[in-house]
PDB file of C-alpha atoms and ligand atoms in Angstrom:
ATOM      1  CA  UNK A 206      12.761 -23.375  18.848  1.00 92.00           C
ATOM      2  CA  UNK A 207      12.564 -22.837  15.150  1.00 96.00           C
ATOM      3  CA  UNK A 208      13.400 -20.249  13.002  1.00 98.00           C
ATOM      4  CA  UNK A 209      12.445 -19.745   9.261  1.00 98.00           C
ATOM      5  CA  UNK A 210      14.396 -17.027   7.530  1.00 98.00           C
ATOM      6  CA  UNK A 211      13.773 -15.999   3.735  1.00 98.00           C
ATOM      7  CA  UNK A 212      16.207 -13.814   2.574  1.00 98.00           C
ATOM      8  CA  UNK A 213      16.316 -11.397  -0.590  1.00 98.00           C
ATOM      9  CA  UNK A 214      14.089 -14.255  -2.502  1.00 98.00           C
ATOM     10  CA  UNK A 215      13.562 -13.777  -5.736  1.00 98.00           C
ATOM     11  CA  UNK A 216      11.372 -16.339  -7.841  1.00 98.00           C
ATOM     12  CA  UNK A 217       9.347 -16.721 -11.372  1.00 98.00           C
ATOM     13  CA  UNK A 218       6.717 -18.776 -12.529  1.00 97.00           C
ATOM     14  CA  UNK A 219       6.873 -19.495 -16.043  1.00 95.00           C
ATOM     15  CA  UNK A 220       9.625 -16.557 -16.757  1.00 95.00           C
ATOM     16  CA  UNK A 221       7.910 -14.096 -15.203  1.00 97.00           C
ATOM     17  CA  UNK A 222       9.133 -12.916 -11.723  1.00 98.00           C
ATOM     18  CA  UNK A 223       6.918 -12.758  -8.968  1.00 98.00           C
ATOM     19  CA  UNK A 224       8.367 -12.251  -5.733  1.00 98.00           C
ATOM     20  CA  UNK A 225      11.052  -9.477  -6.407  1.00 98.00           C
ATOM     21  CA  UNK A 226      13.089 -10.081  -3.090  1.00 98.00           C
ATOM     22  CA  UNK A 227      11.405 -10.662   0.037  1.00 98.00           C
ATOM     23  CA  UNK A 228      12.489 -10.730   3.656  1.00 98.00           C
ATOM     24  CA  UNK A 229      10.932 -12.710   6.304  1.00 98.00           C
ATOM     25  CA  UNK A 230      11.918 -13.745   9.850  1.00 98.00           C
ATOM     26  CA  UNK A 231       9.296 -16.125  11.117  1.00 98.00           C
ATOM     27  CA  UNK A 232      10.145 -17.991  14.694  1.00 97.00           C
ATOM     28  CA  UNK A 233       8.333 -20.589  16.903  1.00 95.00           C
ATOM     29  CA  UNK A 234       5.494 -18.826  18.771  1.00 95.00           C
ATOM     30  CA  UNK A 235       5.039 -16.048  16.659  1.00 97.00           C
ATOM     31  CA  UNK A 236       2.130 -15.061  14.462  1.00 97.00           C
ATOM     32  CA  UNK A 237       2.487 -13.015  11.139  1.00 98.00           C
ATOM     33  CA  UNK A 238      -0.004 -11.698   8.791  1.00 98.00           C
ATOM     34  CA  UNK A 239       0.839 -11.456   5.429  1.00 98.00           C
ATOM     35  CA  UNK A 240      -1.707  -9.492   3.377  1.00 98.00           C
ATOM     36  CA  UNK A 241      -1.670  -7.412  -0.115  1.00 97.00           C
ATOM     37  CA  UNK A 242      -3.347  -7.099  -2.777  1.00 97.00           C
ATOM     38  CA  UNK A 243      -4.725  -9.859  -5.478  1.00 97.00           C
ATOM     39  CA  UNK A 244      -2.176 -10.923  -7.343  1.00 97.00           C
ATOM     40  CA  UNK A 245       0.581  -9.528  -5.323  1.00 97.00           C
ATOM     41  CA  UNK A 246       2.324 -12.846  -4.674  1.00 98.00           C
ATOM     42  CA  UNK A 247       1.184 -14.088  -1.497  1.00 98.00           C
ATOM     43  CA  UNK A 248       0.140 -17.433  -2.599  1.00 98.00           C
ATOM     44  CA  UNK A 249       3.487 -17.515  -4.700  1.00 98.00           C
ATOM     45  CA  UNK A 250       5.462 -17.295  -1.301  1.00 98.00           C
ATOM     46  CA  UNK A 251       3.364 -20.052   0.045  1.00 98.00           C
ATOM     47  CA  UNK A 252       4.424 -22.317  -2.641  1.00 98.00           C
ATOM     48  CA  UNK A 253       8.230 -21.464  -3.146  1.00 98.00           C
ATOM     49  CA  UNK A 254       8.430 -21.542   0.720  1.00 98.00           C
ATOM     50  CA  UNK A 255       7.371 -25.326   0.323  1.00 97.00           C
ATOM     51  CA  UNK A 256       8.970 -26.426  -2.622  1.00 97.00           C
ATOM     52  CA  UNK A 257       6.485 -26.596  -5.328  1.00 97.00           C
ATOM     53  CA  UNK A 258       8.307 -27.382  -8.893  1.00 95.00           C
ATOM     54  CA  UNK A 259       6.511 -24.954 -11.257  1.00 95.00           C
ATOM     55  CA  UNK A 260       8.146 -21.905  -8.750  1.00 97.00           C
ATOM     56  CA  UNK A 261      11.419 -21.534  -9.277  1.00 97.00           C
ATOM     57  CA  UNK A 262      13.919 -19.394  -6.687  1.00 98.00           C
ATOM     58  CA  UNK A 263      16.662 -17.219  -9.053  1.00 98.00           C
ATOM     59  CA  UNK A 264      18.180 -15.643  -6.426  1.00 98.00           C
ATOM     60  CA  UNK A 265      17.554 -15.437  -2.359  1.00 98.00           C
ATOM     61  CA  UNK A 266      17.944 -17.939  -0.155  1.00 98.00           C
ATOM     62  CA  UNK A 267      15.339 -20.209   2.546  1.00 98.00           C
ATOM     63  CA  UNK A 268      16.631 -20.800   5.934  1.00 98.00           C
ATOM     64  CA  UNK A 269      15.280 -23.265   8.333  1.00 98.00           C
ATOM     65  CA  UNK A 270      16.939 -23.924  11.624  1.00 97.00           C
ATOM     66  CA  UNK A 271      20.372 -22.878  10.011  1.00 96.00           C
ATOM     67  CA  UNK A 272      19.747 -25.572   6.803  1.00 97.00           C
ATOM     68  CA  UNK A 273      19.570 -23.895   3.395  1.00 98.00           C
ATOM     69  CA  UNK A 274      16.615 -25.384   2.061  1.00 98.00           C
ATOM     70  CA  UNK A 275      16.360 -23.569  -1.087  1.00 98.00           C
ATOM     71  CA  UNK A 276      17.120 -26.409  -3.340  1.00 96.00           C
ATOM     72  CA  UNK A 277      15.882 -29.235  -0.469  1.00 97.00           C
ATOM     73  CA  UNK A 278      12.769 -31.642  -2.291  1.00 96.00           C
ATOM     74  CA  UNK A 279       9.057 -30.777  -0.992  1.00 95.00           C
ATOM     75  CA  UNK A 280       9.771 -33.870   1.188  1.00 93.00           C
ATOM     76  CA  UNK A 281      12.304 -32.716   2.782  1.00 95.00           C
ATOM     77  CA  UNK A 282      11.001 -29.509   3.618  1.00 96.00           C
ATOM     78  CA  UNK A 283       7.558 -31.236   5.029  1.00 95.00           C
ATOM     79  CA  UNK A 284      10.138 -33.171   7.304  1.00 94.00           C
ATOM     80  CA  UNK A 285      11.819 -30.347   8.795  1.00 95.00           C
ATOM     81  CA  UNK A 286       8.444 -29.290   9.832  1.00 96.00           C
ATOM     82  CA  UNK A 287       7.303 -26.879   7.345  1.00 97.00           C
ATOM     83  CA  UNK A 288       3.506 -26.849   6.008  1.00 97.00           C
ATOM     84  CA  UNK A 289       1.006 -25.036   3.935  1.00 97.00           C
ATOM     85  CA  UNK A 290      -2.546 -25.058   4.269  1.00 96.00           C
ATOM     86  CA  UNK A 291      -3.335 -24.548   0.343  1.00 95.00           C
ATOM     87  CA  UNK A 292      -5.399 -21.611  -0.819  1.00 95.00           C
ATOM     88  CA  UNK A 293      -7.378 -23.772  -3.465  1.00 94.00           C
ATOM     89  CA  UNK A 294      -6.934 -27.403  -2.113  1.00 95.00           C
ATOM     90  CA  UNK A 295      -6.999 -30.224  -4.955  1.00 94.00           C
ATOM     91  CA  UNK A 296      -9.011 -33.253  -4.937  1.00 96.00           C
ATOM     92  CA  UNK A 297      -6.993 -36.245  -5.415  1.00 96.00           C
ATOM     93  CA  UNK A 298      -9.712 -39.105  -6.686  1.00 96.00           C
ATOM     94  CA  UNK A 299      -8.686 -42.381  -5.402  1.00 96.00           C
ATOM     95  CA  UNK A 300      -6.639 -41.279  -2.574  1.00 97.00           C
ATOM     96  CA  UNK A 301      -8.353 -41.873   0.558  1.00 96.00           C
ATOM     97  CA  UNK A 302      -7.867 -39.306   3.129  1.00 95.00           C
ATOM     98  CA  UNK A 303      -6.397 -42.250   5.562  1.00 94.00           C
ATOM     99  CA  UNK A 304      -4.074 -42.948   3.500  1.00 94.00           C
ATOM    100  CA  UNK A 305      -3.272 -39.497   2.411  1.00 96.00           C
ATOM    101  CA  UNK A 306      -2.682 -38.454   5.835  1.00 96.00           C
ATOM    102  CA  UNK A 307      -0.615 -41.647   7.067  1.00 95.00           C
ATOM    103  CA  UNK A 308       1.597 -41.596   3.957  1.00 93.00           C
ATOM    104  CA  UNK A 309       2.576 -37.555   4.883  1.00 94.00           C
ATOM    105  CA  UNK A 310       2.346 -38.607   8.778  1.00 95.00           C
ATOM    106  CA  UNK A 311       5.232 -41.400   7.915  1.00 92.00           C
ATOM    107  CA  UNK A 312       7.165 -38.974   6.094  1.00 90.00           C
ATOM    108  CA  UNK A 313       6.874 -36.328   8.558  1.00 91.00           C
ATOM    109  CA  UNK A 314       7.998 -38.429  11.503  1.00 92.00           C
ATOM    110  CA  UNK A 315       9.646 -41.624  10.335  1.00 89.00           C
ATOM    111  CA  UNK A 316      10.836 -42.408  13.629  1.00 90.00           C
ATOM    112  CA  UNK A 317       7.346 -42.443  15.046  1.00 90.00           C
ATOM    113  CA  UNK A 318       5.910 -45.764  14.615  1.00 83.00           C
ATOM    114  CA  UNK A 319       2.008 -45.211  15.097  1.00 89.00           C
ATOM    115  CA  UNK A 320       0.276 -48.803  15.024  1.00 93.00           C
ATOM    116  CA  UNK A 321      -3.066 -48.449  12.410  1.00 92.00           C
ATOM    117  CA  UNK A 322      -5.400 -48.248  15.333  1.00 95.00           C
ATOM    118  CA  UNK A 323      -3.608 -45.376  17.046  1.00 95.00           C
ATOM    119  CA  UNK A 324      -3.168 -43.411  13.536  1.00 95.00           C
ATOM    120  CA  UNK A 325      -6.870 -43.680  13.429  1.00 94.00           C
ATOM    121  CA  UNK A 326      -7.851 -42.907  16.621  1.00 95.00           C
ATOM    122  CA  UNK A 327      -5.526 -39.556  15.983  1.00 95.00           C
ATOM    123  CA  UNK A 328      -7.294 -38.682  12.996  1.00 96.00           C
ATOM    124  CA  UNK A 329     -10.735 -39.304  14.376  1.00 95.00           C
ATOM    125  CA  UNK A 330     -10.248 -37.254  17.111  1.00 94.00           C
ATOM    126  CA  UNK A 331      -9.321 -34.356  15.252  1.00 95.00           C
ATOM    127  CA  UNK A 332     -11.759 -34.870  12.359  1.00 95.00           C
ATOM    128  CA  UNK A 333     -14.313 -34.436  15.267  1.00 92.00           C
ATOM    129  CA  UNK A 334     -12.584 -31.168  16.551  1.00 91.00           C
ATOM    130  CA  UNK A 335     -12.675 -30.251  12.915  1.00 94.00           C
ATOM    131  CA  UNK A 336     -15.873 -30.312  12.245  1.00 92.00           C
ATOM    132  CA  UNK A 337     -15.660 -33.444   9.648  1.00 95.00           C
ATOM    133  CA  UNK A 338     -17.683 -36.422  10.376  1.00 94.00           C
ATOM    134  CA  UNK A 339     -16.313 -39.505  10.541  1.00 92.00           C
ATOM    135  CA  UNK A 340     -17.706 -41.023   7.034  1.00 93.00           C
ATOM    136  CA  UNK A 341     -14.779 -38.201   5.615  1.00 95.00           C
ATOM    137  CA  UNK A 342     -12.239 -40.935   6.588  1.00 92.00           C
ATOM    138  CA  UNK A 343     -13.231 -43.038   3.567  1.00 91.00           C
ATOM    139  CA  UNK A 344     -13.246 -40.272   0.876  1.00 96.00           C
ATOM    140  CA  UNK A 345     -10.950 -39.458  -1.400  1.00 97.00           C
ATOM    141  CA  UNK A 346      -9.214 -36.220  -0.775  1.00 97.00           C
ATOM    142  CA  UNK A 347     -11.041 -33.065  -1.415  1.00 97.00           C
ATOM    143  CA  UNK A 348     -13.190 -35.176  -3.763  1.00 97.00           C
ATOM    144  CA  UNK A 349     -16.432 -33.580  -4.147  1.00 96.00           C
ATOM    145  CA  UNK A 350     -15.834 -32.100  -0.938  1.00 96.00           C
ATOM    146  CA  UNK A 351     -17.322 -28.397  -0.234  1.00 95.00           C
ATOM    147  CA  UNK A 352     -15.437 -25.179   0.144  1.00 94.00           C
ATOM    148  CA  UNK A 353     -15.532 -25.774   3.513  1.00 93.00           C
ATOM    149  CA  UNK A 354     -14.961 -28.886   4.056  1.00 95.00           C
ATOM    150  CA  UNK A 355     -11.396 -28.439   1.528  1.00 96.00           C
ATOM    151  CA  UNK A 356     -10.496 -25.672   4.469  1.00 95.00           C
ATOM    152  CA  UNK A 357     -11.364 -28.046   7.308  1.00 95.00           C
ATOM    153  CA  UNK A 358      -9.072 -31.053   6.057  1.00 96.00           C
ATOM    154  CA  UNK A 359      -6.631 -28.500   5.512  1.00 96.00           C
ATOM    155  CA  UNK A 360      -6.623 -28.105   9.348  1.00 96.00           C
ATOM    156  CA  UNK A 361      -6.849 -31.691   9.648  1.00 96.00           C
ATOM    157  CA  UNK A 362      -3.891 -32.116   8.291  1.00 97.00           C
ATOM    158  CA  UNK A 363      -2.361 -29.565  10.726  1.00 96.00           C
ATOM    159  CA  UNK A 364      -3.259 -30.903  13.947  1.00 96.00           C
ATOM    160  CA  UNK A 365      -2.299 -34.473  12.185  1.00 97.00           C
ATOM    161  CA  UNK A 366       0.591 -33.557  11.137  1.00 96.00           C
ATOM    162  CA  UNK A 367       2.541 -31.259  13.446  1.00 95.00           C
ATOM    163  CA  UNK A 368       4.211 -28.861  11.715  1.00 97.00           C
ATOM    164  CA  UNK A 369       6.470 -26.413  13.435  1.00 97.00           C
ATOM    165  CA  UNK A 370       5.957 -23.426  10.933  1.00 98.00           C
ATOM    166  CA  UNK A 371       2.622 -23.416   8.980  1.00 98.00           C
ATOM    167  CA  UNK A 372       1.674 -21.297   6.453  1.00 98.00           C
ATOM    168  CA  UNK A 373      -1.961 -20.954   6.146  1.00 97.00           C
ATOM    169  CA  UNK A 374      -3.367 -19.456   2.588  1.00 97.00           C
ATOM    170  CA  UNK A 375      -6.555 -17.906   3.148  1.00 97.00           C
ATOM    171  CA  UNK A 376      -7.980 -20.740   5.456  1.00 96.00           C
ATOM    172  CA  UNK A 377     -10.571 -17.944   6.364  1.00 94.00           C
ATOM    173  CA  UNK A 378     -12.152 -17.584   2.581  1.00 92.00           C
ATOM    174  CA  UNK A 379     -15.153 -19.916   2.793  1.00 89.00           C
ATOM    175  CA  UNK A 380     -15.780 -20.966   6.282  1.00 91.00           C
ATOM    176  CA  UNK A 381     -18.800 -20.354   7.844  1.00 92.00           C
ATOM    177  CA  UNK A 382     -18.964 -18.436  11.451  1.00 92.00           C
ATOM    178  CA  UNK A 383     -18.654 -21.873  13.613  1.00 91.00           C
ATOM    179  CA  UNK A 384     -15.863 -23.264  11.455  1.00 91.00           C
ATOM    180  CA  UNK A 385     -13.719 -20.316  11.490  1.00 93.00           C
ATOM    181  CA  UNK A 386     -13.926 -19.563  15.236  1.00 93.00           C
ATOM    182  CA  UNK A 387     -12.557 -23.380  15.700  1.00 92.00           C
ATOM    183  CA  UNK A 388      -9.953 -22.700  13.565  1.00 93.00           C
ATOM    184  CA  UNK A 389      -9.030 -19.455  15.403  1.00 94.00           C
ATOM    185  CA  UNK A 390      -8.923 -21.537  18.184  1.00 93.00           C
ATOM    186  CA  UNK A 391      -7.106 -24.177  16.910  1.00 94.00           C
ATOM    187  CA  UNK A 392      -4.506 -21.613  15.857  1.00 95.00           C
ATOM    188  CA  UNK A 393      -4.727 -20.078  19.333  1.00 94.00           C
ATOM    189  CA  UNK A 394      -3.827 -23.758  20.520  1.00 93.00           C
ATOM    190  CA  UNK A 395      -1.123 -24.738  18.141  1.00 94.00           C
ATOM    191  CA  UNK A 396       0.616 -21.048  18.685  1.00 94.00           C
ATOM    192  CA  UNK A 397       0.593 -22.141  22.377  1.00 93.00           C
ATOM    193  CA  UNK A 398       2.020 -24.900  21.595  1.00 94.00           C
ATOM    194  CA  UNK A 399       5.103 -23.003  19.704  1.00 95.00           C
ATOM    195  CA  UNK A 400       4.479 -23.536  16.552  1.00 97.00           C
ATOM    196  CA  UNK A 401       5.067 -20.104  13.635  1.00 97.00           C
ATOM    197  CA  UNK A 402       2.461 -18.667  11.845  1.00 98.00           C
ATOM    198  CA  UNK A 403       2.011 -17.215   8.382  1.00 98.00           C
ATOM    199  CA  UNK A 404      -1.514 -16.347   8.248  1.00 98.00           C
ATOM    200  CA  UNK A 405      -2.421 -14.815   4.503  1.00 98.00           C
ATOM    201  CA  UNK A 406      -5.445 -13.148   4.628  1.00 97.00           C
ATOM    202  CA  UNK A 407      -7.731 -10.251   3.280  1.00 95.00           C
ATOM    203  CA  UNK A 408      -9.810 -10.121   6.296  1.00 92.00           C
ATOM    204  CA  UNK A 409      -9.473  -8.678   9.497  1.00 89.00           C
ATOM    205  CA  UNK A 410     -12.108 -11.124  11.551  1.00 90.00           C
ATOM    206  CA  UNK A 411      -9.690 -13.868  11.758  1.00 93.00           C
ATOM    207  CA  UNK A 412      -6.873 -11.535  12.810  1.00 94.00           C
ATOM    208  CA  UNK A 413      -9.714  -9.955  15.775  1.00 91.00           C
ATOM    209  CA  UNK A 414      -9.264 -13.311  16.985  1.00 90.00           C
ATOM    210  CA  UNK A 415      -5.698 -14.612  16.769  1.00 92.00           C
ATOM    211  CA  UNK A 416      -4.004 -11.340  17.009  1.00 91.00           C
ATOM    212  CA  UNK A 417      -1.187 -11.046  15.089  1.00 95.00           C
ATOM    213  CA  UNK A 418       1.764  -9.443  16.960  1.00 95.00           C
ATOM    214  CA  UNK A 419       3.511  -9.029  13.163  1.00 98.00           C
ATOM    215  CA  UNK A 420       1.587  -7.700  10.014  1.00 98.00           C
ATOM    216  CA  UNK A 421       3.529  -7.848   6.883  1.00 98.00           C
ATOM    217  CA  UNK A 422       1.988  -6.537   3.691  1.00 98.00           C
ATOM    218  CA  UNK A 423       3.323  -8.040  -0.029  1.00 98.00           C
ATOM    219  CA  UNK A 424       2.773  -5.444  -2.886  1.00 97.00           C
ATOM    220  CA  UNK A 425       4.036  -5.893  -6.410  1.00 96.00           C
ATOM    221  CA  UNK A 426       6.802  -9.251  -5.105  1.00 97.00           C
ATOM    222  CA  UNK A 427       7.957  -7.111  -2.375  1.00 97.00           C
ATOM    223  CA  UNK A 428       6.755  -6.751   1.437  1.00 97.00           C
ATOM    224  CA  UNK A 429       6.716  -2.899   1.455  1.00 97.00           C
ATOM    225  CA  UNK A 430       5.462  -2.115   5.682  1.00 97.00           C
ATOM    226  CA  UNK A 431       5.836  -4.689   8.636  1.00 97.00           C
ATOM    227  CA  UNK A 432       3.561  -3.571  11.400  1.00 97.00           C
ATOM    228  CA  UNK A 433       1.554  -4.994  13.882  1.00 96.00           C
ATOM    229  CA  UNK A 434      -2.035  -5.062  14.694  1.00 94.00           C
ATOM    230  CA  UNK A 435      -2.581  -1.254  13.812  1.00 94.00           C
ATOM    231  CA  UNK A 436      -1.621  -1.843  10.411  1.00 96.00           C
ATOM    232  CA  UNK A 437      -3.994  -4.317   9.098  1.00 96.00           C
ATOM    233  CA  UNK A 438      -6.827  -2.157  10.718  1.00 95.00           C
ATOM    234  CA  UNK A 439      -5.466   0.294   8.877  1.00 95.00           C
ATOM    235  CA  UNK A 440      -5.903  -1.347   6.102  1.00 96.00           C
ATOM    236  CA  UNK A 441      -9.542  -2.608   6.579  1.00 94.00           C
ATOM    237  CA  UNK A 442     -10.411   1.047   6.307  1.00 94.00           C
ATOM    238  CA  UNK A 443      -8.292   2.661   4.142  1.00 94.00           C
ATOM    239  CA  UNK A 444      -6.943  -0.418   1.655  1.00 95.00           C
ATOM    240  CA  UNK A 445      -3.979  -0.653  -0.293  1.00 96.00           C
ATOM    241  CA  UNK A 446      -3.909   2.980  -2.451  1.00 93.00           C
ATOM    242  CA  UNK A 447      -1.919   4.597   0.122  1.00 94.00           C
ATOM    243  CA  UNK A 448       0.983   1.957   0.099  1.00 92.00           C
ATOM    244  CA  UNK A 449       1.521   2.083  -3.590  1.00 86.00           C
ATOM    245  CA  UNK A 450       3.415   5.510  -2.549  1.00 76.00           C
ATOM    246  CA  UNK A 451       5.572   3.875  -0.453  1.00 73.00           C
ATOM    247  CA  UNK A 452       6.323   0.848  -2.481  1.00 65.00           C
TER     248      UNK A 452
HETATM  249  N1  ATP B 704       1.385 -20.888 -12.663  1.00 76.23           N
HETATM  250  C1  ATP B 704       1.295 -19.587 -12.975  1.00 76.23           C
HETATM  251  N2  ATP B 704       1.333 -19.165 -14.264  1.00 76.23           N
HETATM  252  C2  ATP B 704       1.260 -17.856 -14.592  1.00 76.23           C
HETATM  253  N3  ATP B 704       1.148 -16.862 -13.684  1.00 76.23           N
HETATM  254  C3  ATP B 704       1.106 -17.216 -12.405  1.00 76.23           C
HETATM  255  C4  ATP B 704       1.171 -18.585 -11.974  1.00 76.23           C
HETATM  256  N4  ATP B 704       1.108 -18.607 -10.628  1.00 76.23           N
HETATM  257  C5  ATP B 704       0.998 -17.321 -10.241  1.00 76.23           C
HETATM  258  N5  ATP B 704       1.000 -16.504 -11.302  1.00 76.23           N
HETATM  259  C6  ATP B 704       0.846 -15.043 -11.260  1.00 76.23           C
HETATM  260  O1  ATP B 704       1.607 -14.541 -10.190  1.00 76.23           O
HETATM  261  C7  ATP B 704       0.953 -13.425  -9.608  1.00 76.23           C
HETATM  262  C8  ATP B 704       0.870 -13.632  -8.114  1.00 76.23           C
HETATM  263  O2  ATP B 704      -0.080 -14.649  -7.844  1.00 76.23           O
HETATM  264  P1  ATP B 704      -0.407 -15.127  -6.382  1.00 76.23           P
HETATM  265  O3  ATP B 704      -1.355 -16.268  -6.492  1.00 76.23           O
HETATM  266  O4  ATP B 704       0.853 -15.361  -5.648  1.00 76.23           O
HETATM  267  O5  ATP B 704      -1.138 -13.839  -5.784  1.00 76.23           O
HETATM  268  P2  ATP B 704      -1.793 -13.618  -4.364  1.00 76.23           P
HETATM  269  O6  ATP B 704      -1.091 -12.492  -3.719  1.00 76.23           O
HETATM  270  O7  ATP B 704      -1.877 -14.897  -3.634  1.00 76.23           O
HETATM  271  O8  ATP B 704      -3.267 -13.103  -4.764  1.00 76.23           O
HETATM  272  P3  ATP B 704      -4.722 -13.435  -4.149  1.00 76.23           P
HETATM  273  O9  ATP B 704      -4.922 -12.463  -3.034  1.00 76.23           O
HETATM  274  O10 ATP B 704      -5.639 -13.139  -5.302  1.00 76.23           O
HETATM  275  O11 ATP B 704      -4.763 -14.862  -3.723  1.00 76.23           O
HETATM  276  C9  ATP B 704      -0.407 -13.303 -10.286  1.00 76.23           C
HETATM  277  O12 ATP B 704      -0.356 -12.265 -11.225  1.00 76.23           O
HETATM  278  C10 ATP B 704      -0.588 -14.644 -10.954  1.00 76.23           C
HETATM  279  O13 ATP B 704      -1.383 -14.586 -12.109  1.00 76.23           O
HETATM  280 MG1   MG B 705      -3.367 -16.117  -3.071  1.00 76.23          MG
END
């Protein structure tokens, strides 16, 4: 069982603050929408939550399993089992995605000593289940690759990895109909599994399928409704205008 808890965070980019004090209790087995307008600071969550160095917390705290992680390195953070599936994924030129993936794996699980062969037959399995054929395990990461194909390593690296809370940026912007029912289903399968959701998305077809039983919607730095499913339909018809009341 794991339990992410962000309390009262507070956090700038470049002196200017972006999340204004948000609260979020995310456990193993749970899904959560996160949704809000553009700029709203969705993303900016994402990245704090995982350590990025150009966000910095100024007040708040991040709690995983009872460990303050607020300060902890991205490393660390990644150990302890926390991932995000990146809204804009970078290429990396020269960084095969085998050895991309094996240097994280390693990190993730340094007790785990996965001989070559088995690492690859892991990868290639899921690269299959992906939707990536197997001549991706000799590119560079993200290099050249499509929309698509960015969003489909991003679940590569989920089902390599094994996460226990994953936070997944927009994974449904640029998929096409196939891909993003896998990933649904991938979801489905991983949330079986145990693992915690933060799905951050402006459409409701992914959430048809996966069903979030929390909807939490980030306006201005601050999540100003938690719902559930009735919530985000809401929103598909009527937007954001009648939050901005509330908030
Ligand atoms: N590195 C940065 N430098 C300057 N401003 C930034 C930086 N990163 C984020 N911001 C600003 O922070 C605000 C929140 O951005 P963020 O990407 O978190 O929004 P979002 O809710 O994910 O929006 P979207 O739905 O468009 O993805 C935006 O106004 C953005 O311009
Ligand atoms: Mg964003």
């Amino acid at each position: 069982m794991t339990e992410l808890n962000v309390i009262d965070l507070k956090a700038s980019v470049q002196g200017t603050e972006i999340l204004k004090g948000v609260n979020l209790t995310v456990k193993s087995g749970e899904i959560h929408a996160l949704m809000g307008p553009n700029g709203a600071g969705k993303s900016t969550l994402g990245y704090v939550l995982i350590g990025h160095p150009d966000y910095k917390v100024t007040s708040g705290r991040i709690i995983l399993d009872g460990k303050d992680i607020t300060g902890a390195a991205p490393e660390e953070r990644a150990r302890l089992g926390l991932f995000l599936a990146f809204q804009n994924p970078v290429s990396i030129p020269g960084v095969k995605i085998s050895t991309f993936l094996r240097t994280a794996y390693n990190q993730m699980h340094p007790d785990e000593k996965l001989s070559l062969k088995d690492f690859f037959n892991l990868v290639k399995s899921n690269m299959e289940s992906v939707g990536l054929n197997e001549s991706f395990i000799s590119r560079s990461v993200n290099d050249g690759f499509s929309g698509g194909e960015r969003k489909r390593f991003e679940i590569l690296q989920m089902l390599v990895l094994r996460p226990k809370i994953v936070i997944l940026d927009e994974i449904d912007s640029g998929l096409d109909i196939d891909a993003l029912k896998q990933v649904s289903s991938h979801i489905q399968r991983e949330y079986n599994e145990g693992i915690g959701f933060i799905i951050i998305t402006h459409y409701q077809r992914i959430l048809k399928d996966i069903r979030p039983e929390f909807v939490h919607v980030l306006m201005n730095g601050r999540i100003v409704m938690n719902g559930d499913k009735n919530l985000s339909d809401k929103i598909e018809t009527e937007g954001y205008d009648w939050l901005k009341e509330v908030a």
